[in-house]
Amino acid sequence: MKLSLLATMAVLAAGCAGSVPAPKDSLASAMDIVRTASSLGATGDADEHMRRAKSEIDRAIGLMHEGKNEEAQRLLARANVDAELALELGRENVMLRRARDAKAVVESARQ
């Protein structure tokens, strides 16, 4: 009886694992964020996080092809975080460049 219950639970757990839908929305989101970060010309730390996000996306796509959607979802969650961090660091770099440019204009006007 105990063995039968354990076998049934194992079959149910395996069935549940296979029923996780492909994380297409997470994949699209991560890819969109990476594209946006790329358009900012990510450098330094932003570039590192963007490369990490791209690698995680590639690995998640492979997992999805293998039917390992739950693992792919977890990996895409990390990819989204890395991509968002790359995007924010890229935006910070843009703002710092603009601030330096504005400061240079003000200093040249004072002379």
PDB file of C-alpha atoms in Angstrom:
ATOM      1  CA  MET A   1       0.000   0.000   0.000  1.00  0.00           C
ATOM      2  CA  LYS A   2       2.737   2.436   1.000  1.00  0.00           C
ATOM      3  CA  LEU A   3       4.731   1.609  -2.123  1.00  0.00           C
ATOM      4  CA  SER A   4       1.657   2.103  -4.299  1.00  0.00           C
ATOM      5  CA  LEU A   5       1.005   5.520  -2.744  1.00  0.00           C
ATOM      6  CA  LEU A   6       4.625   6.572  -3.312  1.00  0.00           C
ATOM      7  CA  ALA A   7       4.514   5.351  -6.906  1.00  0.00           C
ATOM      8  CA  THR A   8       1.293   7.283  -7.521  1.00  0.00           C
ATOM      9  CA  MET A   9       2.795  10.437  -6.006  1.00  0.00           C
ATOM     10  CA  ALA A  10       5.898  10.057  -8.190  1.00  0.00           C
ATOM     11  CA  VAL A  11       3.786   9.704 -11.336  1.00  0.00           C
ATOM     12  CA  LEU A  12       1.683  12.725 -10.387  1.00  0.00           C
ATOM     13  CA  ALA A  13       4.792  14.788  -9.658  1.00  0.00           C
ATOM     14  CA  ALA A  14       6.282  13.828 -13.016  1.00  0.00           C
ATOM     15  CA  GLY A  15       3.032  14.722 -14.752  1.00  0.00           C
ATOM     16  CA  CYS A  16       2.931  18.106 -13.045  1.00  0.00           C
ATOM     17  CA  ALA A  17       6.505  18.839 -14.014  1.00  0.00           C
ATOM     18  CA  GLY A  18       5.709  18.274 -17.661  1.00  0.00           C
ATOM     19  CA  SER A  19       2.611  20.444 -17.585  1.00  0.00           C
ATOM     20  CA  VAL A  20       4.418  23.727 -16.998  1.00  0.00           C
ATOM     21  CA  PRO A  21       3.770  25.873 -20.072  1.00  0.00           C
ATOM     22  CA  ALA A  22       6.669  27.308 -22.031  1.00  0.00           C
ATOM     23  CA  PRO A  23       7.615  30.700 -20.513  1.00  0.00           C
ATOM     24  CA  LYS A  24       7.166  32.602 -23.774  1.00  0.00           C
ATOM     25  CA  ASP A  25       6.170  35.871 -22.076  1.00  0.00           C
ATOM     26  CA  SER A  26       9.252  35.832 -19.860  1.00  0.00           C
ATOM     27  CA  LEU A  27      11.412  35.087 -22.875  1.00  0.00           C
ATOM     28  CA  ALA A  28       9.917  37.960 -24.873  1.00  0.00           C
ATOM     29  CA  SER A  29      10.302  40.329 -21.928  1.00  0.00           C
ATOM     30  CA  ALA A  30      13.963  39.451 -21.376  1.00  0.00           C
ATOM     31  CA  MET A  31      14.722  39.796 -25.088  1.00  0.00           C
ATOM     32  CA  ASP A  32      12.987  43.192 -25.270  1.00  0.00           C
ATOM     33  CA  ILE A  33      14.900  44.520 -22.278  1.00  0.00           C
ATOM     34  CA  VAL A  34      18.215  43.283 -23.709  1.00  0.00           C
ATOM     35  CA  ARG A  35      17.426  45.010 -27.034  1.00  0.00           C
ATOM     36  CA  THR A  36      16.646  48.261 -25.235  1.00  0.00           C
ATOM     37  CA  ALA A  37      19.825  48.046 -23.139  1.00  0.00           C
ATOM     38  CA  SER A  38      21.834  47.341 -26.305  1.00  0.00           C
ATOM     39  CA  SER A  39      20.435  50.448 -27.944  1.00  0.00           C
ATOM     40  CA  LEU A  40      21.887  52.534 -25.102  1.00  0.00           C
ATOM     41  CA  GLY A  41      25.370  51.282 -25.913  1.00  0.00           C
ATOM     42  CA  ALA A  42      25.903  49.480 -22.627  1.00  0.00           C
ATOM     43  CA  THR A  43      29.469  49.645 -21.339  1.00  0.00           C
ATOM     44  CA  GLY A  44      31.311  48.403 -18.263  1.00  0.00           C
ATOM     45  CA  ASP A  45      29.061  46.740 -15.697  1.00  0.00           C
ATOM     46  CA  ALA A  46      26.010  47.229 -17.911  1.00  0.00           C
ATOM     47  CA  ASP A  47      27.697  45.271 -20.688  1.00  0.00           C
ATOM     48  CA  GLU A  48      28.591  42.446 -18.307  1.00  0.00           C
ATOM     49  CA  HIS A  49      24.998  42.121 -17.106  1.00  0.00           C
ATOM     50  CA  MET A  50      23.726  42.274 -20.675  1.00  0.00           C
ATOM     51  CA  ARG A  51      26.069  39.472 -21.755  1.00  0.00           C
ATOM     52  CA  ARG A  52      24.948  37.419 -18.751  1.00  0.00           C
ATOM     53  CA  ALA A  53      21.273  38.002 -19.639  1.00  0.00           C
ATOM     54  CA  LYS A  54      21.893  36.942 -23.260  1.00  0.00           C
ATOM     55  CA  SER A  55      23.633  33.786 -22.096  1.00  0.00           C
ATOM     56  CA  GLU A  56      20.767  32.967 -19.710  1.00  0.00           C
ATOM     57  CA  ILE A  57      18.251  33.547 -22.506  1.00  0.00           C
ATOM     58  CA  ASP A  58      20.157  31.187 -24.809  1.00  0.00           C
ATOM     59  CA  ARG A  59      20.322  28.515 -22.109  1.00  0.00           C
ATOM     60  CA  ALA A  60      16.608  28.962 -21.321  1.00  0.00           C
ATOM     61  CA  ILE A  61      15.708  28.490 -24.989  1.00  0.00           C
ATOM     62  CA  GLY A  62      17.658  25.225 -24.942  1.00  0.00           C
ATOM     63  CA  LEU A  63      15.819  24.113 -21.820  1.00  0.00           C
ATOM     64  CA  MET A  64      12.488  24.956 -23.436  1.00  0.00           C
ATOM     65  CA  HIS A  65      13.396  22.798 -26.443  1.00  0.00           C
ATOM     66  CA  GLU A  66      14.096  19.963 -24.004  1.00  0.00           C
ATOM     67  CA  GLY A  67      10.697  20.483 -22.362  1.00  0.00           C
ATOM     68  CA  LYS A  68      12.286  21.731 -19.132  1.00  0.00           C
ATOM     69  CA  ASN A  69       9.988  24.745 -18.894  1.00  0.00           C
ATOM     70  CA  GLU A  70      10.148  25.136 -15.129  1.00  0.00           C
ATOM     71  CA  GLU A  71      13.942  25.384 -15.211  1.00  0.00           C
ATOM     72  CA  ALA A  72      13.709  27.729 -18.197  1.00  0.00           C
ATOM     73  CA  GLN A  73      11.285  29.961 -16.266  1.00  0.00           C
ATOM     74  CA  ARG A  74      13.714  30.250 -13.348  1.00  0.00           C
ATOM     75  CA  LEU A  75      16.587  31.032 -15.699  1.00  0.00           C
ATOM     76  CA  LEU A  76      14.509  33.640 -17.520  1.00  0.00           C
ATOM     77  CA  ALA A  77      13.650  35.290 -14.210  1.00  0.00           C
ATOM     78  CA  ARG A  78      17.390  35.742 -13.655  1.00  0.00           C
ATOM     79  CA  ALA A  79      17.828  36.904 -17.248  1.00  0.00           C
ATOM     80  CA  ASN A  80      15.137  39.532 -16.726  1.00  0.00           C
ATOM     81  CA  VAL A  81      16.877  40.808 -13.593  1.00  0.00           C
ATOM     82  CA  ASP A  82      20.252  40.959 -15.339  1.00  0.00           C
ATOM     83  CA  ALA A  83      18.715  42.656 -18.378  1.00  0.00           C
ATOM     84  CA  GLU A  84      16.899  45.221 -16.234  1.00  0.00           C
ATOM     85  CA  LEU A  85      20.088  45.948 -14.315  1.00  0.00           C
ATOM     86  CA  ALA A  86      21.977  46.392 -17.603  1.00  0.00           C
ATOM     87  CA  LEU A  87      19.249  48.742 -18.791  1.00  0.00           C
ATOM     88  CA  GLU A  88      19.338  50.865 -15.643  1.00  0.00           C
ATOM     89  CA  LEU A  89      23.140  51.003 -15.633  1.00  0.00           C
ATOM     90  CA  GLY A  90      23.016  52.012 -19.292  1.00  0.00           C
ATOM     91  CA  ARG A  91      20.528  54.768 -18.501  1.00  0.00           C
ATOM     92  CA  GLU A  92      22.765  55.942 -15.681  1.00  0.00           C
ATOM     93  CA  ASN A  93      25.708  56.125 -18.088  1.00  0.00           C
ATOM     94  CA  VAL A  94      23.642  58.195 -20.512  1.00  0.00           C
ATOM     95  CA  MET A  95      22.629  60.604 -17.737  1.00  0.00           C
ATOM     96  CA  LEU A  96      26.225  60.917 -16.518  1.00  0.00           C
ATOM     97  CA  ARG A  97      27.399  61.733 -20.063  1.00  0.00           C
ATOM     98  CA  ARG A  98      24.688  64.353 -20.400  1.00  0.00           C
ATOM     99  CA  ALA A  99      25.621  65.859 -17.038  1.00  0.00           C
ATOM    100  CA  ARG A 100      29.309  66.036 -18.049  1.00  0.00           C
ATOM    101  CA  ASP A 101      28.364  67.629 -21.357  1.00  0.00           C
ATOM    102  CA  ALA A 102      26.145  70.186 -19.630  1.00  0.00           C
ATOM    103  CA  LYS A 103      28.885  70.970 -17.125  1.00  0.00           C
ATOM    104  CA  ALA A 104      31.366  71.495 -19.969  1.00  0.00           C
ATOM    105  CA  VAL A 105      28.961  73.891 -21.694  1.00  0.00           C
ATOM    106  CA  VAL A 106      28.477  75.890 -18.490  1.00  0.00           C
ATOM    107  CA  GLU A 107      32.225  76.036 -17.837  1.00  0.00           C
ATOM    108  CA  SER A 108      32.982  77.151 -21.373  1.00  0.00           C
ATOM    109  CA  ALA A 109      30.322  79.857 -21.128  1.00  0.00           C
ATOM    110  CA  ARG A 110      31.952  81.206 -17.973  1.00  0.00           C
ATOM    111  CA  GLN A 111      35.247  81.773 -19.787  1.00  0.00           C
TER     112      GLN A 111
END
